[in-house]
Coordinates of C-alpha atoms and ligand atoms in Angstrom, one line a residue:
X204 CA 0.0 0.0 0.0
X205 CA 1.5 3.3 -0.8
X206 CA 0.6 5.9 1.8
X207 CA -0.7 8.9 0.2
X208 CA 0.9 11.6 2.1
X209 CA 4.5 9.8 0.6
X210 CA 3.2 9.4 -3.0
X211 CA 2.1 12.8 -3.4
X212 CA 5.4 14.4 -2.8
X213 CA 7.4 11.7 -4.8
X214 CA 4.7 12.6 -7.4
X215 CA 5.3 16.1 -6.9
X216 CA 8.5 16.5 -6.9
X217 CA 10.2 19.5 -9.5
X218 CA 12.8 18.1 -11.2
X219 CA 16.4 20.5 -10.9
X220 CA 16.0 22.9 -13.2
X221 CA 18.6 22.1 -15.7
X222 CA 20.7 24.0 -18.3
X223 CA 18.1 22.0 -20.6
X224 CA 14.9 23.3 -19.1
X225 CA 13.9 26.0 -21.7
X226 CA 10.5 26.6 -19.9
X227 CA 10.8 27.2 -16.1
X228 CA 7.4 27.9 -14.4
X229 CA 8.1 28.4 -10.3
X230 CA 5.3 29.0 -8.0
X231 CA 2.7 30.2 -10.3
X232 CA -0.5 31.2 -9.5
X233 CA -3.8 33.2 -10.4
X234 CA -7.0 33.9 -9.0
X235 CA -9.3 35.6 -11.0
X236 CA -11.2 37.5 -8.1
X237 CA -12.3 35.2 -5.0
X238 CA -11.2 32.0 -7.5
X239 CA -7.8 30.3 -7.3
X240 CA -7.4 28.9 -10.6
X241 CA -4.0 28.5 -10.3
X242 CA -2.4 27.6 -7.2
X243 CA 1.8 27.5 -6.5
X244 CA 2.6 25.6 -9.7
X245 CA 6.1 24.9 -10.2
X246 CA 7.2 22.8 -13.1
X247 CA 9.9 22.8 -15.6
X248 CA 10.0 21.4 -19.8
X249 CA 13.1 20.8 -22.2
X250 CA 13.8 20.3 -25.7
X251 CA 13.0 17.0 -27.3
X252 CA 10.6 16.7 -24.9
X253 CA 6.6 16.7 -25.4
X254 CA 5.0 17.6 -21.9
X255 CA 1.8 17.2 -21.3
X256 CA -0.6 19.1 -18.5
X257 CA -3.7 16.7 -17.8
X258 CA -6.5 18.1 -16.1
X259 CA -10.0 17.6 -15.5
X260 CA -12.9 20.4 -16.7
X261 CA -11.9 23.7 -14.5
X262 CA -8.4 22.3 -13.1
X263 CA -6.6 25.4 -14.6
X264 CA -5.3 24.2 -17.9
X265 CA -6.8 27.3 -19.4
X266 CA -5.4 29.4 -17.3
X267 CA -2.3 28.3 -17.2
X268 CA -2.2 28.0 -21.2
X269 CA -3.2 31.6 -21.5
X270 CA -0.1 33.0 -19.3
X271 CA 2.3 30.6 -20.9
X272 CA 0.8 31.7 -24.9
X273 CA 1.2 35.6 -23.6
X274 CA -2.5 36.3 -23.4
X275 CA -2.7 36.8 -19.8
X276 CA 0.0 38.2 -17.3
X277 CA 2.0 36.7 -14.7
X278 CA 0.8 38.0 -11.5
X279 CA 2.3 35.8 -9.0
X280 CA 5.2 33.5 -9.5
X281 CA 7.2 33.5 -12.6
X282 CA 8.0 32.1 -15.9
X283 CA 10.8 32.0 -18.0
X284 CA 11.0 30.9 -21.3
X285 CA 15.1 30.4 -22.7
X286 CA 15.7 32.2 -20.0
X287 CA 13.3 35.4 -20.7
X288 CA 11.4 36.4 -18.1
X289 CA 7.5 36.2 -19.3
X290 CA 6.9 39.2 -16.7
X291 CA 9.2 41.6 -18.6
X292 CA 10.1 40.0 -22.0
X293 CA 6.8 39.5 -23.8
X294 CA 7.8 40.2 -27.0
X295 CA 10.7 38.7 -27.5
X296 CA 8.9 35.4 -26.1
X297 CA 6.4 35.6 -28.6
X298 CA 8.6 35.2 -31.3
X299 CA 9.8 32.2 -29.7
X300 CA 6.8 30.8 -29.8
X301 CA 4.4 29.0 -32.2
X302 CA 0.8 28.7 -30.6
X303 CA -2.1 26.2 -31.8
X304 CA -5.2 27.7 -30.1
X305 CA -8.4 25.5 -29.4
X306 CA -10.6 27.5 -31.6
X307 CA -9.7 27.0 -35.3
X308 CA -7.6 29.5 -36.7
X309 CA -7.7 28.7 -40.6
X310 CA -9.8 30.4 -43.3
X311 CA -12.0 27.8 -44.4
X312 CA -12.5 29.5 -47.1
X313 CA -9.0 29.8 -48.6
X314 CA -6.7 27.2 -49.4
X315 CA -3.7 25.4 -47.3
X316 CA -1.5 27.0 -49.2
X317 CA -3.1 30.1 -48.8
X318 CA -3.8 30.0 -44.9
X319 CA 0.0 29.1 -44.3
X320 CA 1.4 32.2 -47.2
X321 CA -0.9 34.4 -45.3
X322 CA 0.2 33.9 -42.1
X323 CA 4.0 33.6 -43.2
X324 CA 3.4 37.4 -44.3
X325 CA 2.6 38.5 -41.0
X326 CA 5.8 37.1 -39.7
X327 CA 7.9 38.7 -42.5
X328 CA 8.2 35.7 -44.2
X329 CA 8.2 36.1 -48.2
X330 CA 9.8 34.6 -51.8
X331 CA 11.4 31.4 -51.9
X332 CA 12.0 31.2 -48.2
X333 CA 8.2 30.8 -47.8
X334 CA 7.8 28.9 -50.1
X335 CA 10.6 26.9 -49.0
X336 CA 9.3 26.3 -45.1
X337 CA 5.9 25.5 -46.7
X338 CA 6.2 22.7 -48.7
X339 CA 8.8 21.5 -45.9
X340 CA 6.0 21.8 -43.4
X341 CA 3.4 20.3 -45.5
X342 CA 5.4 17.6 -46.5
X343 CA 6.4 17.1 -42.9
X344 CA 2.7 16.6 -41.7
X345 CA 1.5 14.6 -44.8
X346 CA -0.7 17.2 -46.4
X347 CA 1.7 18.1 -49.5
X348 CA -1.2 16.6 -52.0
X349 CA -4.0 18.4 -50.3
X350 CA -1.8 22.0 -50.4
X351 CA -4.3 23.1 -53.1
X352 CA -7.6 22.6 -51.9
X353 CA -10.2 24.5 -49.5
X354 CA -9.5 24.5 -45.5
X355 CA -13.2 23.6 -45.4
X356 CA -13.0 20.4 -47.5
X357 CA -10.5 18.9 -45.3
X358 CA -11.1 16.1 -42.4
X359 CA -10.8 17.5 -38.6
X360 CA -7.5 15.5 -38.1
X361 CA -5.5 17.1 -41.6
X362 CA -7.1 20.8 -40.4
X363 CA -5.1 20.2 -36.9
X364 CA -2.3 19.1 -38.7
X365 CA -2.2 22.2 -41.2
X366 CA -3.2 24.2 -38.2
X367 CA 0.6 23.0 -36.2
X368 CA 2.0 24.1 -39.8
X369 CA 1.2 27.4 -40.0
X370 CA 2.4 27.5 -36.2
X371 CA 5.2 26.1 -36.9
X372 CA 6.5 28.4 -40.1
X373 CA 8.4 30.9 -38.2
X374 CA 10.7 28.4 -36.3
X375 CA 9.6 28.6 -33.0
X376 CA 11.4 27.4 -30.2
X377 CA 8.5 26.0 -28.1
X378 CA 5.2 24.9 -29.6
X379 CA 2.3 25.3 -27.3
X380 CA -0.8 23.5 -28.1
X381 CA -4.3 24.2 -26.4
X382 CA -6.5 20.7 -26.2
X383 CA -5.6 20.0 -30.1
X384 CA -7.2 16.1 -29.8
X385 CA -10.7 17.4 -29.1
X386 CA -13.4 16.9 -31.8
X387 CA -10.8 14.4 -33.7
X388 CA -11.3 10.7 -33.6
X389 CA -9.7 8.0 -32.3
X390 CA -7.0 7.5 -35.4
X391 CA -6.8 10.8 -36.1
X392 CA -6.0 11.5 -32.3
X393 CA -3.0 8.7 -32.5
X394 CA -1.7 10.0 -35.5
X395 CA -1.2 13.7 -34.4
X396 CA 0.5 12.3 -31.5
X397 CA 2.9 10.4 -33.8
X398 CA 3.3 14.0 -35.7
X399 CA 4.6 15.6 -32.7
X400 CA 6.7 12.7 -31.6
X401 CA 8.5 12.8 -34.7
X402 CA 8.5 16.8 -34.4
X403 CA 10.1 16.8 -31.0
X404 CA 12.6 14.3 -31.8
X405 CA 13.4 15.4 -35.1
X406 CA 13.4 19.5 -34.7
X407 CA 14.5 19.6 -30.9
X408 CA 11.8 21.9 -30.5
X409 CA 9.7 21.9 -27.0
X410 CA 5.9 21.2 -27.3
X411 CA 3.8 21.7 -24.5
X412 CA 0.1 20.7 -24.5
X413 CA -2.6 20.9 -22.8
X414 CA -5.4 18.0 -22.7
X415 CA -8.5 16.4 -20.5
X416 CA -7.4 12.8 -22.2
X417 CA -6.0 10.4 -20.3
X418 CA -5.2 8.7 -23.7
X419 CA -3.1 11.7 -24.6
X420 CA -1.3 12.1 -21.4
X421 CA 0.0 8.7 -21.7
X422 CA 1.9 9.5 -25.6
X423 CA 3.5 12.3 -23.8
X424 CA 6.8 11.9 -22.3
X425 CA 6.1 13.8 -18.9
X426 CA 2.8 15.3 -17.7
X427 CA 1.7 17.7 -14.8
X428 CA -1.3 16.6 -13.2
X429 CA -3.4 19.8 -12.4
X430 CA -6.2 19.7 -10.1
X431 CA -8.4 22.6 -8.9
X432 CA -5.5 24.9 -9.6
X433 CA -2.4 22.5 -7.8
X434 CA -0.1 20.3 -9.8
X435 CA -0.4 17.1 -8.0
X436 CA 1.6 15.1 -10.2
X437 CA 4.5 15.8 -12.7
X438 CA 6.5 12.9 -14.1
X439 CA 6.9 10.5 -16.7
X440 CA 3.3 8.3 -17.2
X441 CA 5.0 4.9 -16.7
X442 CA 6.8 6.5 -13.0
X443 CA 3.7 7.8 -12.2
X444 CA 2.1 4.6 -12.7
X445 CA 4.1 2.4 -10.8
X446 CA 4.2 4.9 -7.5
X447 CA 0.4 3.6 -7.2
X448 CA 0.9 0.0 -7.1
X449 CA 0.6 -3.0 -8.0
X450 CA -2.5 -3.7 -9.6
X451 CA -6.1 -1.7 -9.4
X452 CA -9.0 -3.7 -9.1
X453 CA -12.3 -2.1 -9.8
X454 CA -15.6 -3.4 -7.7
X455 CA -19.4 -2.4 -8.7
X456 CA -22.0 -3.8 -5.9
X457 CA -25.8 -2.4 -5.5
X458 CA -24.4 -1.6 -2.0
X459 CA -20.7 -0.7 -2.4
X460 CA -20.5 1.4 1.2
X461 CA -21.7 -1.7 3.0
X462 CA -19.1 -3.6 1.0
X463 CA -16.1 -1.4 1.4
X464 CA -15.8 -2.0 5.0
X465 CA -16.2 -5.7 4.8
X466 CA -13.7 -6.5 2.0
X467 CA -11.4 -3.9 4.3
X468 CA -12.1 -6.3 7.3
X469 CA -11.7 -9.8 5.8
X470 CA -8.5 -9.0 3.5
X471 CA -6.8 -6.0 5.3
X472 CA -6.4 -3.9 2.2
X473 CA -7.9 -0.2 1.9
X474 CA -10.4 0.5 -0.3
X475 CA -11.9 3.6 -2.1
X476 CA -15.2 4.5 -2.7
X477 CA -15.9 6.8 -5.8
X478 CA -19.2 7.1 -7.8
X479 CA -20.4 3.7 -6.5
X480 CA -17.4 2.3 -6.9
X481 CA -14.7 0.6 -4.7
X482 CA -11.1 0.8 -5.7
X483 CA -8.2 -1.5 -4.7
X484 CA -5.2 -1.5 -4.8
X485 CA -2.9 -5.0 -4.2
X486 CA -0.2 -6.8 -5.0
X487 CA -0.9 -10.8 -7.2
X488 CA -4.5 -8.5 -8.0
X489 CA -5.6 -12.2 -9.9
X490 CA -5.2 -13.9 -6.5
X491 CA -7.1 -11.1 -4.6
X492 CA -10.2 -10.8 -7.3
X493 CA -10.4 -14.6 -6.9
X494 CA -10.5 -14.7 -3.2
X495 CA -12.6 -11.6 -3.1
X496 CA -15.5 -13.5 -5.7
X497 CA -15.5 -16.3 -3.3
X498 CA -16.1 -14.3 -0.1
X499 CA -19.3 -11.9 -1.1
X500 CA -20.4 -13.6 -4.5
X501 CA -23.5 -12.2 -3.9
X502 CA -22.8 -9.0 -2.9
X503 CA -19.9 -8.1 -6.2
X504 CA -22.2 -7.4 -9.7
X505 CA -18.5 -7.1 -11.4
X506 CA -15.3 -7.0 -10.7
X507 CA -12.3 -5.1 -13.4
X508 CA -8.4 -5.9 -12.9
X509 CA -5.8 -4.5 -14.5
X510 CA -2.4 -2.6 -14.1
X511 CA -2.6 1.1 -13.1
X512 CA -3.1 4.0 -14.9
X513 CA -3.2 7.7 -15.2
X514 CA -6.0 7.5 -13.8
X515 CA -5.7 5.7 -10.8
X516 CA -2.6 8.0 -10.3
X517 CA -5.4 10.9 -10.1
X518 CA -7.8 8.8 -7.9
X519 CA -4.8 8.1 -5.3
X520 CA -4.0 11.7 -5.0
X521 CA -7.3 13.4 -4.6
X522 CA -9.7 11.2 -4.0
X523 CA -11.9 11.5 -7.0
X524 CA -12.8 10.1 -10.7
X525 CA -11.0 11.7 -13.3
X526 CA -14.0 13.3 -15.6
Ligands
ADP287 P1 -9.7 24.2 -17.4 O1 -9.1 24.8 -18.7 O2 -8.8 23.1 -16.8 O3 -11.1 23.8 -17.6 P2 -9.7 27.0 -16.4 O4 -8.3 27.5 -16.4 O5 -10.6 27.4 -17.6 O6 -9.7 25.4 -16.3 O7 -10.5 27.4 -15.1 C1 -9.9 27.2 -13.8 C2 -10.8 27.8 -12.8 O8 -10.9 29.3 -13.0 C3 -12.3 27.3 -12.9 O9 -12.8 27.2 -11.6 C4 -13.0 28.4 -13.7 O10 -14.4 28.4 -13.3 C5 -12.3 29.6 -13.2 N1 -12.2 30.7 -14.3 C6 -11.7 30.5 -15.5 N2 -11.8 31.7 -16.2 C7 -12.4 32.6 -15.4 C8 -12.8 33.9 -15.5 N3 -12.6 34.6 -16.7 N4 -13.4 34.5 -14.5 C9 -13.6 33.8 -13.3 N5 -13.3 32.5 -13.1 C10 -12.7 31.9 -14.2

């Protein structure tokens, strides 16, 4: 059993900020009048890496997004981004970074090739440079044979990818990306995660995004867990996984507060009661979901094993489903 008092500050714990951490964030945080939304973050990213902040509906990933993207300002804590100071340094910051907001932010109505020579303008871009970094981007995010046709004709999952393009045609530094699964479907989801894999690897470029998917979190190579404005985790998914336990084992009864107690009695393990459910947590889980059939068969309607996951890291540490 992993106490949760020990987990939460193994979970929890910044790494050194190193001469590789291009973002620093240190004790962060931002009430919009009586609300915290943000409370004493501290978290660092690097290069290469893809970093992921996972958070339930109203756990500050907005927020947070906002002061990192230069919309809002830093009012307590601070930030610094290749070692500008996000208080002071705004502009210079902003050229560092390319931004992917939630809200589309193609023409429909004009072309790919359109959208990204547009935007290319407005960074000074022009000639065969532009023209250069285009078909380089559009090649790099499989969407060279689509370069001709309407925004509006395109699938969800090519419109994100054409959307990190035109982000992307200015060499940023850091790409910062605002919930860009949502709307997109399963396949489409996996394959813009294997797009920015190959981007941070092949680039050395930072990308930071923010998402409510646990499925998400996982492809990234660290996350920050946020939760009603506090970080509660920050690792890699697989360490954060195997700080819970061994395995989880899920319980569903018509009476699952009488049952908690007994299972707790009989078999000496802890168990957690969210949204009717009891959780469980146990070493040799197979041996445990046989043992536990046998002793209140009528009481158990089903019973789910398996090996932890982001979510049960999010249970453990606040006592509440992920939704
Ligand atoms: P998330 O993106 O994870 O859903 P947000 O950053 O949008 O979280 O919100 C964090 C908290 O701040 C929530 O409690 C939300 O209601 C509150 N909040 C967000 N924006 C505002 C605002 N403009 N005014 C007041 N409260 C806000």
């Amino acid at each position: 059993m992993v106490d949760t008092e020990v987990l939460h500050s193994i979970t929890t714990k910044s790494r050194e900020p190193t001469a590789d951490s291009q973002i620093q964030v240190k004790n962060l945080s931002h009430a919009y009048q009586q609300r915290q939304a943000l409370d004493n973050i501290s978290f660092d990213v690097s290069c290469g890496e893809i970093f992921g902040l996972l958070g339930p509906n109203g756990s500050g990933k907005t927020t947070l997004f906002r002061i990192l993207s230069t919309l809002m300002p830093v009012t307590a804590g601070t930030v610094h981004i290749f070692g500008r100071d996000l208080a002071t340094e705004v502009k210079a910051i902003r050229n560092l970074l390319g931004v992917v907001f939630q809200h589309p932010g193609l023409d429909a109505k004009l072309t790919v090739i359109e959208n990204l020579r547009h935007h290319g303008h407005l960074y000074g871009l022009a000639g065969k440079t532009l023209r250069h970094r285009i078909s380089e981007l559009l090649e790099r995010f499989g969407v060279s044979d689509r370069a001709a046709e309407r925004v509006e004709v395109l699938s969800g999952g090519l419109q994100r990818r054409v959307e990190i393009a035109k982000a992307l045609l200015h060499s940023p530094r850091v790409l910062l990306l605002d919930e860009p699964t949502s709307g997109l479907d399963v396949a489409a989801r996996r394959q813009l995660s294997d797009y920015l894999g190959m981007l941070a690897r092949t680039e050395n470029i930072l990308v930071l995004m923010t998402t409510h998917l646990l499925d998400d979190a996982e492809a990234c190579n660290r996350v920050g867990i946020l939760d009603e404005g506090k970080l509660v985790a920050l690792g890699e998914p697989d360490e954060l996984k195997t700080q819970v336990g061994g395995d989880v084992i899920i319980i569903e009864s018509v009476d699952s507060g009488t049952l908690g107690p007994a299972i707790n009695e009989k078999f000496g393990v802890s168990t957690v009661l969210t949204d009717a459910q009891l959780r469980i947590e146990c070493e040799r889980g197979h041996e445990f979901v046989r043992d536990v059939v046998a002793a209140f068969p009528e009481e158990i309607q089903s019973v789910r094993f398996g090996k932890p996951t982001l979510e049960d890291v999010f249970v453990k540490l606040t006592g509440n489903l992920f939704t």
